[in-house]
Amino acid sequence: MAPPAQCLDTVTGATGQNGTVPVIGHTPEKKMQSPNLLDADEFRRQGHQVIDFIAEYYGGMGDYPVHPSVTPGFLRNRLPSEAPSRPEPDAFSSALKDVRDIILPGMTHWQSPRHFAHFPASSSTVGALREALTAGINVVPFTWAASPAAAELEMVVVDWLGKALHLPESLLFAGGGGGTILGTSCEAILCTLVAARDRKLAEIGESRICDLVVYCSDQTHFAFRKAARIAGIKRDHCRAIHTCHGDMFALSPTELQAAMQADVDAGLVPLFLCATIGTTQTTAVDPIGELCAVTAPHGVWVHVDAAYAGSALVCPEFTYVIDGVEAVDSFSMNAHKWLLTNNDCCAMWVKKPSALVAALGTEQEYILKDAASEGHDVVDYKDWNMTLTRRFRALKMWLVLRCYGIQGLRDHIRSHVRMAEAFEEMVRADERFEVVTDRTFALVCFRLRPQDKFGGEKTANDLNRGLLEEVNAVTSGPYMSAANVGGMFMLRCAVGSTLTEEHHVDDAWKVVQDRASVILRKMEIIYTSK
């Protein structure tokens, strides 16, 4: 990583001591040559290196611990404090070596087949190669004129995807709505919230912004509360409605109705509801149709966050979870979570694109205009989101849909669901354990049962915390995470890595059982000696 001891003076060809450029009396009458930073031959050579590197990485994924055993500062202490002033010989190869030897050992390997801790950040060869293709083309499609094909491909792709997910026509361009591709669901929530805010303030007056109230459940992702703060909603006007185990932690329409009515009686204005299909902790499913019936009399904007579980809608057997979706104002899902599309790719659809444009649109400067678009109803995607500069994500989604097809995506989702079902069955077959929440998709939430002889519910959470620590301490994996919902600490096994196979799930369960046996033996000793 260290810069070379001597560097060539790009003007005279002379070298200075320790890489310094010598002082010279005059500059020769010679035109300075800029390096060719887009040299096709060099790109081809380096490109082969990268493809080989990634292929070897995936091929050897099983040799990496899923989660590294490192402490803060481990990497900063191994790298120079300053960037090199000149590139070292064959700097690219040297940098790749450092990625392999220094950086990868300190990574959590999200593509590991033994990664069960989080919802997937799914990968595919097509998704990864599209990233290279997009980076090479490197367009900035903020308006139709800035790159007509990019804008129109995005329109085509979001309608393709919306139909594949069985969304209502009212959310598609074909039905008067429309969609766009953003980075994450966090952006989608913020964009729709700002659109809802401005639409409501246009009705009641901008001076009443402090009267606006937004709603979610206590299981809604924290990104919603963050978006509400950014949008100017008072902190104490974000209602996180309590959920319970009896409803599998879904948002109760009755509780929502009571909260809204209380706010109306207090002179406040209900603005926005963020409902969730597949909450982060337990994949709870909020009852969309019933919630829309509650919000309709108040003119509330309903957004559905299906970041994780939206991908499952390609399978017809899961479409029941969005019953009533025809009544919502917007819908978003992360194709990069479970639909083979690689980070980052969030699709968002709205019933009335004009509301987005009214809130987020900008007056076009002359330089952004194009005579070819005059008189045509073109989409300028800069007016649909928070940024002007944006990535050509549509190309990635288009390639994934073309190369895998809807049926291929269904097979991908169903294989993970089957593996999760198998894990769930193994948990239920061991009387020491219980499945805490109903499994809907490919997440199993489970725990060691509370045992009276070990203190019952009072010690159950500590017992399961210890189990999670023991499981994740196994170097070869698996790597799991936890949820704490309704006062219950539970382990989460989320099946979703593209590389995961049945034997990885079987092995993960064997580790859980083995570690549980160790912990329960320790508890026996502790309580026997009391």
Short mmCIF file of C-alpha atoms in Angstrom, two decimals:
data_model
loop_
_atom_site.label_atom_id
_atom_site.label_comp_id
_atom_site.label_asym_id
_atom_site.label_seq_id
_atom_site.Cartn_x
_atom_site.Cartn_y
_atom_site.Cartn_z
CA MET A 1 0.00 0.00 0.00
CA ALA A 2 2.94 2.38 0.48
CA PRO A 3 3.71 4.78 -2.40
CA PRO A 4 6.88 4.03 -4.38
CA ALA A 5 10.22 5.46 -3.23
CA GLN A 6 10.69 7.37 -6.50
CA CYS A 7 8.10 8.94 -8.76
CA LEU A 8 8.56 10.10 -12.33
CA ASP A 9 8.27 13.83 -12.99
CA THR A 10 5.53 13.95 -15.61
CA VAL A 11 7.07 17.05 -17.18
CA THR A 12 10.83 16.38 -17.34
CA GLY A 13 11.07 12.66 -16.78
CA ALA A 14 13.42 13.31 -13.81
CA THR A 15 12.91 11.78 -10.44
CA GLY A 16 13.27 13.38 -7.05
CA GLN A 17 14.53 11.86 -3.83
CA ASN A 18 11.84 9.87 -1.98
CA GLY A 19 9.32 10.58 -4.67
CA THR A 20 9.58 14.41 -4.59
CA VAL A 21 9.47 16.43 -7.80
CA PRO A 22 12.71 18.42 -8.36
CA VAL A 23 12.62 22.19 -8.72
CA ILE A 24 13.36 23.17 -12.31
CA GLY A 25 14.30 26.39 -13.99
CA HIS A 26 11.95 26.30 -16.92
CA THR A 27 9.34 24.05 -18.47
CA PRO A 28 10.26 22.52 -21.84
CA GLU A 29 8.01 23.46 -24.71
CA LYS A 30 6.21 20.18 -24.61
CA LYS A 31 2.51 19.54 -24.29
CA MET A 32 1.60 17.71 -21.09
CA GLN A 33 -0.19 14.44 -21.79
CA SER A 34 -3.17 13.45 -19.67
CA PRO A 35 -3.36 9.76 -18.85
CA ASN A 36 -6.00 7.84 -20.73
CA LEU A 37 -8.38 6.96 -17.90
CA LEU A 38 -10.80 5.14 -20.17
CA ASP A 39 -8.32 2.99 -22.04
CA ALA A 40 -10.23 0.04 -23.48
CA ASP A 41 -7.33 -2.43 -23.31
CA GLU A 42 -6.48 -1.56 -19.72
CA PHE A 43 -10.15 -1.78 -18.78
CA ARG A 44 -10.37 -5.23 -20.33
CA ARG A 45 -7.28 -6.41 -18.38
CA GLN A 46 -8.50 -5.02 -15.07
CA GLY A 47 -12.03 -6.21 -15.76
CA HIS A 48 -10.85 -9.79 -16.09
CA GLN A 49 -9.08 -9.41 -12.75
CA VAL A 50 -12.26 -8.22 -11.05
CA ILE A 51 -14.45 -10.96 -12.53
CA ASP A 52 -11.93 -13.61 -11.48
CA PHE A 53 -11.73 -12.05 -8.02
CA ILE A 54 -15.50 -12.08 -7.51
CA ALA A 55 -15.88 -15.58 -8.93
CA GLU A 56 -13.22 -16.88 -6.54
CA TYR A 57 -14.91 -15.01 -3.69
CA TYR A 58 -18.24 -16.70 -4.33
CA GLY A 59 -16.57 -20.05 -4.93
CA GLY A 60 -14.73 -19.84 -1.62
CA MET A 61 -17.53 -18.24 0.38
CA GLY A 62 -17.81 -21.28 2.62
CA ASP A 63 -14.29 -20.71 3.93
CA TYR A 64 -15.12 -17.31 5.45
CA PRO A 65 -16.61 -16.88 8.92
CA VAL A 66 -19.99 -15.22 8.32
CA HIS A 67 -19.29 -12.52 10.89
CA PRO A 68 -15.74 -11.36 11.67
CA SER A 69 -14.12 -11.38 15.08
CA VAL A 70 -12.59 -7.92 14.99
CA THR A 71 -12.49 -4.87 17.24
CA PRO A 72 -13.00 -1.20 16.28
CA GLY A 73 -9.94 0.33 14.66
CA PHE A 74 -8.59 -2.98 13.30
CA LEU A 75 -8.57 -1.74 9.69
CA ARG A 76 -7.62 1.89 10.27
CA ASN A 77 -4.52 0.72 12.12
CA ARG A 78 -3.39 -1.35 9.12
CA LEU A 79 -3.81 1.31 6.43
CA PRO A 80 -1.69 4.41 5.83
CA SER A 81 -2.96 7.65 7.30
CA GLU A 82 -2.72 9.42 3.93
CA ALA A 83 -3.48 8.50 0.34
CA PRO A 84 -0.46 7.90 -1.95
CA SER A 85 0.69 10.97 -3.89
CA ARG A 86 1.48 8.79 -6.91
CA PRO A 87 0.17 5.35 -7.86
CA GLU A 88 2.44 2.43 -7.15
CA PRO A 89 3.37 0.05 -9.99
CA ASP A 90 0.33 -2.02 -11.00
CA ALA A 91 -1.69 -0.28 -8.28
CA PHE A 92 -4.92 -2.02 -9.27
CA SER A 93 -3.55 -5.52 -8.68
CA SER A 94 -2.00 -4.41 -5.43
CA ALA A 95 -5.28 -2.90 -4.27
CA LEU A 96 -7.18 -6.10 -5.11
CA LYS A 97 -4.68 -8.04 -3.02
CA ASP A 98 -5.39 -5.75 -0.08
CA VAL A 99 -9.12 -6.26 -0.56
CA ARG A 100 -8.56 -10.01 -0.34
CA ASP A 101 -6.04 -10.01 2.51
CA ILE A 102 -7.09 -7.05 4.64
CA ILE A 103 -10.65 -5.98 3.90
CA LEU A 104 -12.57 -9.22 3.29
CA PRO A 105 -11.47 -10.80 6.60
CA GLY A 106 -13.12 -7.87 8.38
CA MET A 107 -16.41 -8.07 6.50
CA THR A 108 -19.76 -9.55 7.42
CA HIS A 109 -20.39 -11.76 4.41
CA TRP A 110 -23.97 -11.04 3.47
CA GLN A 111 -23.81 -13.50 0.58
CA SER A 112 -22.74 -16.36 2.82
CA PRO A 113 -25.08 -19.35 2.65
CA ARG A 114 -24.90 -19.40 6.46
CA HIS A 115 -26.08 -15.80 6.87
CA PHE A 116 -29.49 -16.02 8.54
CA ALA A 117 -29.34 -12.86 10.66
CA HIS A 118 -30.95 -10.32 8.35
CA PHE A 119 -33.30 -10.16 5.46
CA PRO A 120 -31.24 -10.96 2.37
CA ALA A 121 -29.23 -8.57 0.25
CA SER A 122 -29.71 -10.91 -2.66
CA SER A 123 -27.19 -11.23 -5.44
CA SER A 124 -27.12 -12.75 -8.89
CA THR A 125 -24.52 -12.82 -11.63
CA VAL A 126 -26.83 -10.76 -13.85
CA GLY A 127 -27.42 -8.20 -11.11
CA ALA A 128 -23.70 -7.84 -10.43
CA LEU A 129 -22.73 -7.57 -14.08
CA ARG A 130 -25.39 -4.97 -14.64
CA GLU A 131 -23.63 -2.83 -12.03
CA ALA A 132 -20.52 -2.91 -14.19
CA LEU A 133 -22.55 -2.19 -17.31
CA THR A 134 -24.29 0.79 -15.72
CA ALA A 135 -21.06 2.15 -14.27
CA GLY A 136 -19.39 1.88 -17.66
CA ILE A 137 -22.20 3.67 -19.50
CA ASN A 138 -22.50 6.13 -16.58
CA VAL A 139 -25.50 8.21 -17.61
CA VAL A 140 -27.32 10.61 -15.30
CA PRO A 141 -31.03 10.16 -16.13
CA PHE A 142 -32.60 12.99 -14.14
CA THR A 143 -34.80 14.14 -17.02
CA TRP A 144 -36.12 12.59 -20.19
CA ALA A 145 -33.84 14.86 -22.21
CA ALA A 146 -30.77 13.88 -20.14
CA SER A 147 -31.16 10.29 -21.34
CA PRO A 148 -34.42 9.45 -23.14
CA ALA A 149 -33.90 5.68 -23.25
CA ALA A 150 -33.11 5.54 -19.53
CA ALA A 151 -36.28 7.42 -18.60
CA GLU A 152 -38.49 5.31 -20.84
CA LEU A 153 -36.87 2.03 -19.80
CA GLU A 154 -37.63 2.91 -16.18
CA MET A 155 -41.29 3.48 -17.07
CA VAL A 156 -41.44 0.13 -18.85
CA VAL A 157 -39.66 -1.76 -16.07
CA VAL A 158 -41.80 -0.47 -13.19
CA ASP A 159 -44.93 -1.50 -15.08
CA TRP A 160 -43.38 -4.91 -15.83
CA LEU A 161 -42.49 -5.38 -12.18
CA GLY A 162 -45.80 -4.04 -10.90
CA LYS A 163 -47.69 -6.54 -13.03
CA ALA A 164 -45.38 -9.34 -11.89
CA LEU A 165 -46.15 -8.43 -8.26
CA HIS A 166 -49.90 -8.41 -8.96
CA LEU A 167 -50.29 -4.73 -8.07
CA PRO A 168 -53.52 -3.00 -9.13
CA GLU A 169 -53.49 -1.19 -12.47
CA SER A 170 -54.23 2.10 -10.68
CA LEU A 171 -50.61 2.12 -9.44
CA LEU A 172 -49.12 1.54 -12.91
CA PHE A 173 -48.53 3.91 -15.80
CA ALA A 174 -50.96 1.76 -17.73
CA GLY A 175 -53.70 2.76 -15.29
CA GLY A 176 -52.94 6.42 -14.67
CA GLY A 177 -50.49 5.92 -11.81
CA GLY A 178 -46.82 5.27 -12.20
CA GLY A 179 -43.59 4.15 -10.63
CA THR A 180 -39.93 4.90 -10.23
CA ILE A 181 -36.80 3.15 -8.98
CA LEU A 182 -35.06 4.65 -5.97
CA GLY A 183 -32.25 3.47 -3.73
CA THR A 184 -34.13 2.29 -0.63
CA SER A 185 -37.54 2.19 0.99
CA CYS A 186 -36.37 4.99 3.29
CA GLU A 187 -36.39 7.28 0.25
CA ALA A 188 -39.79 6.03 -0.85
CA ILE A 189 -41.34 6.73 2.54
CA LEU A 190 -39.87 10.23 2.68
CA CYS A 191 -40.95 11.14 -0.88
CA THR A 192 -44.52 10.00 -0.35
CA LEU A 193 -44.72 11.64 3.07
CA VAL A 194 -43.61 14.98 1.63
CA ALA A 195 -46.18 14.63 -1.18
CA ALA A 196 -48.93 13.86 1.36
CA ARG A 197 -47.86 16.78 3.55
CA ASP A 198 -47.97 19.32 0.74
CA ARG A 199 -51.29 18.00 -0.55
CA LYS A 200 -52.86 18.31 2.90
CA LEU A 201 -51.39 21.75 3.59
CA ALA A 202 -52.80 22.97 0.29
CA GLU A 203 -56.22 22.12 1.72
CA ILE A 204 -55.88 23.40 5.30
CA GLY A 205 -53.18 26.07 5.02
CA GLU A 206 -49.42 25.91 5.48
CA SER A 207 -49.63 27.49 8.93
CA ARG A 208 -51.15 24.27 10.28
CA ILE A 209 -48.11 22.07 9.66
CA CYS A 210 -47.75 21.64 13.43
CA ASP A 211 -51.22 20.05 13.56
CA LEU A 212 -50.34 17.18 11.23
CA VAL A 213 -50.20 13.67 12.71
CA VAL A 214 -48.79 10.48 11.18
CA TYR A 215 -49.45 6.88 12.14
CA CYS A 216 -47.68 3.52 12.21
CA SER A 217 -47.42 0.50 14.45
CA ASP A 218 -44.80 -0.11 17.08
CA GLN A 219 -43.34 -2.65 14.63
CA THR A 220 -42.91 -0.18 11.76
CA HIS A 221 -39.31 0.36 10.66
CA PHE A 222 -37.62 3.33 12.36
CA ALA A 223 -37.07 4.83 8.90
CA PHE A 224 -40.66 6.08 9.04
CA ARG A 225 -40.13 8.09 12.22
CA LYS A 226 -36.91 9.48 10.76
CA ALA A 227 -38.72 10.50 7.57
CA ALA A 228 -41.45 12.18 9.62
CA ARG A 229 -38.87 14.31 11.43
CA ILE A 230 -37.23 15.31 8.15
CA ALA A 231 -40.64 16.23 6.72
CA GLY A 232 -41.30 18.61 9.60
CA ILE A 233 -43.75 16.52 11.62
CA LYS A 234 -43.50 17.16 15.35
CA ARG A 235 -41.83 14.32 17.20
CA ASP A 236 -44.81 13.77 19.49
CA HIS A 237 -47.18 13.69 16.51
CA CYS A 238 -45.91 10.33 15.28
CA ARG A 239 -48.30 7.74 16.68
CA ALA A 240 -46.72 4.28 17.06
CA ILE A 241 -49.74 2.14 17.87
CA HIS A 242 -49.24 -0.80 20.20
CA THR A 243 -49.46 -4.30 18.74
CA CYS A 244 -49.88 -7.62 20.52
CA HIS A 245 -48.90 -11.25 20.18
CA GLY A 246 -52.54 -12.27 19.77
CA ASP A 247 -52.65 -10.37 16.46
CA MET A 248 -49.18 -11.60 15.47
CA PHE A 249 -48.00 -7.99 15.98
CA ALA A 250 -50.06 -6.62 13.09
CA LEU A 251 -51.56 -3.13 13.29
CA SER A 252 -55.10 -3.20 14.67
CA PRO A 253 -57.71 -1.21 12.65
CA THR A 254 -59.67 -0.67 15.87
CA GLU A 255 -56.68 0.81 17.66
CA LEU A 256 -55.88 2.98 14.63
CA GLN A 257 -59.43 4.29 14.45
CA ALA A 258 -59.38 5.20 18.14
CA ALA A 259 -56.07 7.03 17.78
CA MET A 260 -57.23 9.02 14.77
CA GLN A 261 -60.52 9.98 16.36
CA ALA A 262 -58.73 11.15 19.50
CA ASP A 263 -56.51 13.37 17.38
CA VAL A 264 -59.44 14.81 15.45
CA ASP A 265 -61.24 15.55 18.73
CA ALA A 266 -58.10 17.38 19.88
CA GLY A 267 -58.14 19.59 16.79
CA LEU A 268 -55.30 17.79 15.05
CA VAL A 269 -55.16 16.60 11.42
CA PRO A 270 -54.48 12.94 10.51
CA LEU A 271 -52.09 12.95 7.55
CA PHE A 272 -50.35 9.66 6.74
CA LEU A 273 -50.37 5.98 7.58
CA CYS A 274 -47.38 3.73 6.94
CA ALA A 275 -48.62 0.14 6.83
CA THR A 276 -46.19 -2.75 6.54
CA ILE A 277 -46.21 -6.05 4.69
CA GLY A 278 -43.52 -8.07 6.45
CA THR A 279 -42.20 -6.10 9.44
CA THR A 280 -38.50 -6.24 10.19
CA GLN A 281 -38.66 -8.07 13.50
CA THR A 282 -41.26 -10.78 12.80
CA THR A 283 -42.64 -10.20 9.24
CA ALA A 284 -46.03 -9.16 10.61
CA VAL A 285 -48.60 -8.29 7.94
CA ASP A 286 -50.84 -5.28 8.50
CA PRO A 287 -54.43 -5.70 7.19
CA ILE A 288 -54.34 -3.25 4.29
CA GLY A 289 -58.00 -3.26 3.30
CA GLU A 290 -59.31 -2.79 6.85
CA LEU A 291 -56.82 -0.02 7.56
CA CYS A 292 -57.78 1.84 4.39
CA ALA A 293 -61.43 1.71 5.46
CA VAL A 294 -60.44 3.44 8.71
CA THR A 295 -58.31 6.14 7.07
CA ALA A 296 -60.62 6.99 4.16
CA PRO A 297 -63.01 9.33 6.08
CA HIS A 298 -60.03 11.40 7.22
CA GLY A 299 -58.40 11.77 3.79
CA VAL A 300 -55.22 10.09 5.03
CA TRP A 301 -52.49 9.06 2.59
CA VAL A 302 -51.81 5.33 2.95
CA HIS A 303 -48.37 4.05 2.03
CA VAL A 304 -47.49 0.34 2.08
CA ASP A 305 -43.89 -0.52 2.96
CA ALA A 306 -43.22 -4.02 1.60
CA ALA A 307 -39.44 -3.67 1.59
CA TYR A 308 -38.73 -7.34 2.29
CA ALA A 309 -41.93 -9.25 1.59
CA GLY A 310 -42.91 -7.39 -1.57
CA SER A 311 -40.68 -9.73 -3.57
CA ALA A 312 -42.85 -12.69 -2.52
CA LEU A 313 -45.79 -11.18 -4.41
CA VAL A 314 -44.40 -12.64 -7.64
CA CYS A 315 -45.87 -15.89 -6.29
CA PRO A 316 -49.67 -15.89 -6.62
CA GLU A 317 -50.02 -17.79 -3.35
CA PHE A 318 -48.82 -14.73 -1.43
CA THR A 319 -51.06 -12.08 -3.00
CA TYR A 320 -53.63 -12.47 -0.23
CA VAL A 321 -51.35 -10.41 2.05
CA ILE A 322 -52.17 -7.26 0.04
CA ASP A 323 -55.95 -7.67 -0.02
CA GLY A 324 -57.41 -4.17 -0.34
CA VAL A 325 -54.28 -2.66 -1.89
CA GLU A 326 -56.46 -0.99 -4.55
CA ALA A 327 -57.26 1.69 -1.97
CA VAL A 328 -53.69 2.70 -1.08
CA ASP A 329 -51.94 5.82 -2.37
CA SER A 330 -48.45 4.37 -2.71
CA PHE A 331 -46.49 1.14 -2.43
CA SER A 332 -42.79 0.33 -2.26
CA MET A 333 -40.56 -2.75 -2.14
CA ASN A 334 -36.84 -3.46 -2.25
CA ALA A 335 -36.00 -5.70 -5.19
CA HIS A 336 -32.44 -5.82 -3.83
CA LYS A 337 -33.61 -7.68 -0.75
CA TRP A 338 -35.02 -10.86 -2.22
CA LEU A 339 -35.40 -10.50 -5.98
CA LEU A 340 -31.83 -11.11 -7.22
CA THR A 341 -31.25 -7.48 -8.10
CA ASN A 342 -28.20 -6.48 -5.98
CA ASN A 343 -28.00 -3.27 -3.98
CA ASP A 344 -29.57 -0.83 -4.41
CA CYS A 345 -33.00 -1.03 -6.05
CA CYS A 346 -36.27 0.11 -4.46
CA ALA A 347 -39.36 0.25 -6.64
CA MET A 348 -42.07 2.75 -5.67
CA TRP A 349 -45.51 3.20 -7.22
CA VAL A 350 -48.00 6.03 -6.65
CA LYS A 351 -51.64 6.35 -7.61
CA LYS A 352 -51.31 10.06 -8.41
CA PRO A 353 -47.86 11.00 -9.71
CA SER A 354 -48.99 14.64 -9.88
CA ALA A 355 -48.85 14.77 -6.07
CA LEU A 356 -45.18 13.78 -6.14
CA VAL A 357 -44.37 16.29 -8.86
CA ALA A 358 -46.21 19.08 -7.05
CA ALA A 359 -44.13 18.49 -3.92
CA LEU A 360 -40.76 17.54 -5.39
CA GLY A 361 -40.73 19.10 -8.84
CA THR A 362 -38.43 21.92 -9.89
CA GLU A 363 -38.67 24.56 -12.57
CA GLN A 364 -36.57 23.35 -15.46
CA GLU A 365 -33.66 25.52 -16.39
CA TYR A 366 -33.08 26.09 -20.09
CA ILE A 367 -30.13 23.68 -20.12
CA LEU A 368 -32.42 20.82 -19.02
CA LYS A 369 -34.95 21.34 -21.79
CA ASP A 370 -35.06 19.51 -25.08
CA ALA A 371 -37.01 20.51 -28.15
CA ALA A 372 -37.89 16.87 -28.88
CA SER A 373 -39.88 16.62 -25.65
CA GLU A 374 -41.88 19.82 -26.14
CA GLY A 375 -45.57 19.07 -26.39
CA HIS A 376 -45.16 15.50 -25.12
CA ASP A 377 -46.11 14.07 -21.73
CA VAL A 378 -42.64 12.92 -20.71
CA VAL A 379 -41.54 11.83 -17.24
CA ASP A 380 -38.69 13.78 -15.67
CA TYR A 381 -37.73 11.57 -12.77
CA LYS A 382 -35.92 14.37 -10.95
CA ASP A 383 -39.42 15.50 -9.97
CA TRP A 384 -40.30 12.16 -8.40
CA ASN A 385 -37.57 11.95 -5.76
CA MET A 386 -35.26 13.94 -3.51
CA THR A 387 -32.21 14.07 -5.77
CA LEU A 388 -31.28 15.30 -9.22
CA THR A 389 -28.35 12.99 -9.85
CA ARG A 390 -29.61 9.43 -9.91
CA ARG A 391 -28.41 6.01 -11.04
CA PHE A 392 -29.62 4.06 -14.06
CA ARG A 393 -31.14 1.35 -11.85
CA ALA A 394 -33.79 0.43 -14.39
CA LEU A 395 -31.17 -1.36 -16.49
CA LYS A 396 -30.42 -3.72 -13.60
CA MET A 397 -34.06 -4.57 -12.98
CA TRP A 398 -34.69 -4.98 -16.71
CA LEU A 399 -31.80 -7.43 -17.09
CA VAL A 400 -32.91 -9.46 -14.07
CA LEU A 401 -36.47 -9.72 -15.40
CA ARG A 402 -35.25 -10.65 -18.87
CA CYS A 403 -32.62 -13.17 -17.83
CA TYR A 404 -34.49 -14.97 -15.04
CA GLY A 405 -38.11 -14.41 -16.03
CA ILE A 406 -41.08 -14.27 -13.68
CA GLN A 407 -41.08 -18.03 -13.26
CA GLY A 408 -37.40 -18.06 -12.36
CA LEU A 409 -38.01 -15.43 -9.68
CA ARG A 410 -40.91 -17.47 -8.33
CA ASP A 411 -38.70 -20.55 -8.11
CA HIS A 412 -36.09 -18.51 -6.23
CA ILE A 413 -38.59 -17.25 -3.64
CA ARG A 414 -40.29 -20.60 -3.23
CA SER A 415 -37.02 -22.42 -2.61
CA HIS A 416 -36.27 -20.17 0.36
CA VAL A 417 -39.79 -20.50 1.70
CA ARG A 418 -39.48 -24.30 1.55
CA MET A 419 -36.19 -24.17 3.46
CA ALA A 420 -37.75 -21.92 6.09
CA GLU A 421 -40.66 -24.32 6.39
CA ALA A 422 -38.19 -27.15 6.96
CA PHE A 423 -36.40 -25.17 9.67
CA GLU A 424 -39.73 -24.37 11.31
CA GLU A 425 -40.67 -28.06 11.35
CA MET A 426 -37.36 -28.95 12.99
CA VAL A 427 -37.94 -26.32 15.69
CA ARG A 428 -41.44 -27.62 16.39
CA ALA A 429 -40.17 -31.20 16.59
CA ASP A 430 -37.84 -30.34 19.48
CA GLU A 431 -39.96 -29.93 22.62
CA ARG A 432 -37.35 -27.63 24.17
CA PHE A 433 -38.21 -24.94 21.62
CA GLU A 434 -41.23 -23.03 20.39
CA VAL A 435 -42.01 -21.02 17.26
CA VAL A 436 -43.10 -17.65 18.63
CA THR A 437 -44.87 -16.08 15.65
CA ASP A 438 -46.61 -17.48 12.62
CA ARG A 439 -44.20 -17.93 9.73
CA THR A 440 -45.55 -16.22 6.61
CA PHE A 441 -42.50 -15.89 4.35
CA ALA A 442 -38.95 -17.17 4.96
CA LEU A 443 -38.32 -15.93 8.51
CA VAL A 444 -38.66 -18.21 11.54
CA CYS A 445 -38.83 -16.57 14.99
CA PHE A 446 -38.20 -19.09 17.74
CA ARG A 447 -36.88 -19.46 21.27
CA LEU A 448 -36.12 -21.93 24.02
CA ARG A 449 -39.32 -22.47 25.95
CA PRO A 450 -39.51 -20.91 29.41
CA GLN A 451 -39.03 -23.62 32.02
CA ASP A 452 -40.47 -23.25 35.50
CA LYS A 453 -37.48 -25.01 37.07
CA PHE A 454 -35.22 -22.32 35.60
CA GLY A 455 -37.38 -19.36 36.61
CA GLY A 456 -40.01 -19.41 33.87
CA GLU A 457 -40.61 -16.21 31.91
CA LYS A 458 -38.41 -14.22 34.29
CA THR A 459 -35.27 -15.92 33.00
CA ALA A 460 -36.44 -16.92 29.49
CA ASN A 461 -35.05 -13.81 27.80
CA ASP A 462 -31.63 -14.19 29.40
CA LEU A 463 -31.62 -17.86 28.47
CA ASN A 464 -32.26 -17.04 24.81
CA ARG A 465 -29.77 -14.18 24.77
CA GLY A 466 -27.18 -16.67 25.92
CA LEU A 467 -28.24 -19.10 23.21
CA LEU A 468 -27.84 -16.48 20.48
CA GLU A 469 -24.37 -15.57 21.74
CA GLU A 470 -23.36 -19.23 21.76
CA VAL A 471 -24.69 -19.82 18.24
CA ASN A 472 -22.97 -16.78 16.78
CA ALA A 473 -19.71 -17.65 18.52
CA VAL A 474 -19.36 -20.76 16.35
CA THR A 475 -16.70 -19.75 13.83
CA SER A 476 -18.15 -21.64 10.89
CA GLY A 477 -21.61 -20.20 11.46
CA PRO A 478 -24.54 -19.89 11.33
CA TYR A 479 -25.03 -16.20 11.96
CA MET A 480 -28.46 -15.30 13.39
CA SER A 481 -30.06 -12.25 14.97
CA ALA A 482 -32.75 -11.52 17.55
CA ALA A 483 -36.01 -9.68 18.01
CA ASN A 484 -37.51 -8.40 21.24
CA VAL A 485 -41.23 -8.09 20.69
CA GLY A 486 -44.02 -8.05 23.25
CA GLY A 487 -41.42 -8.48 25.98
CA MET A 488 -40.15 -11.74 24.41
CA PHE A 489 -36.57 -12.17 23.25
CA MET A 490 -36.49 -14.54 20.29
CA LEU A 491 -33.98 -15.73 17.72
CA ARG A 492 -34.49 -14.95 14.05
CA CYS A 493 -33.54 -17.34 11.26
CA ALA A 494 -34.02 -15.54 7.95
CA VAL A 495 -33.44 -17.76 4.92
CA GLY A 496 -32.63 -15.75 1.81
CA SER A 497 -29.03 -15.89 0.64
CA THR A 498 -28.79 -16.85 -3.02
CA LEU A 499 -26.18 -19.47 -2.10
CA THR A 500 -28.14 -21.11 0.74
CA GLU A 501 -29.03 -24.77 0.24
CA GLU A 502 -30.93 -27.27 2.37
CA HIS A 503 -27.81 -28.66 4.04
CA HIS A 504 -26.89 -25.16 5.29
CA VAL A 505 -30.28 -24.94 7.01
CA ASP A 506 -29.87 -28.43 8.48
CA ASP A 507 -26.40 -27.58 9.74
CA ALA A 508 -27.67 -24.34 11.28
CA TRP A 509 -30.32 -26.20 13.25
CA LYS A 510 -27.79 -28.75 14.50
CA VAL A 511 -25.64 -25.92 15.85
CA VAL A 512 -28.67 -24.38 17.59
CA GLN A 513 -29.56 -27.71 19.18
CA ASP A 514 -25.99 -28.37 20.27
CA ARG A 515 -25.58 -24.92 21.83
CA ALA A 516 -28.97 -25.23 23.52
CA SER A 517 -27.89 -28.50 25.11
CA VAL A 518 -24.77 -26.82 26.50
CA ILE A 519 -26.74 -23.92 27.96
CA LEU A 520 -29.44 -26.13 29.49
CA ARG A 521 -26.81 -28.32 31.14
CA LYS A 522 -25.26 -25.21 32.69
CA MET A 523 -28.68 -24.11 33.93
CA GLU A 524 -29.25 -27.54 35.48
CA ILE A 525 -26.00 -27.25 37.40
CA ILE A 526 -26.78 -23.70 38.56
CA TYR A 527 -30.30 -24.45 39.76
CA THR A 528 -29.40 -27.83 41.27
CA SER A 529 -26.72 -26.22 43.41
CA LYS A 530 -29.10 -23.60 44.80
#
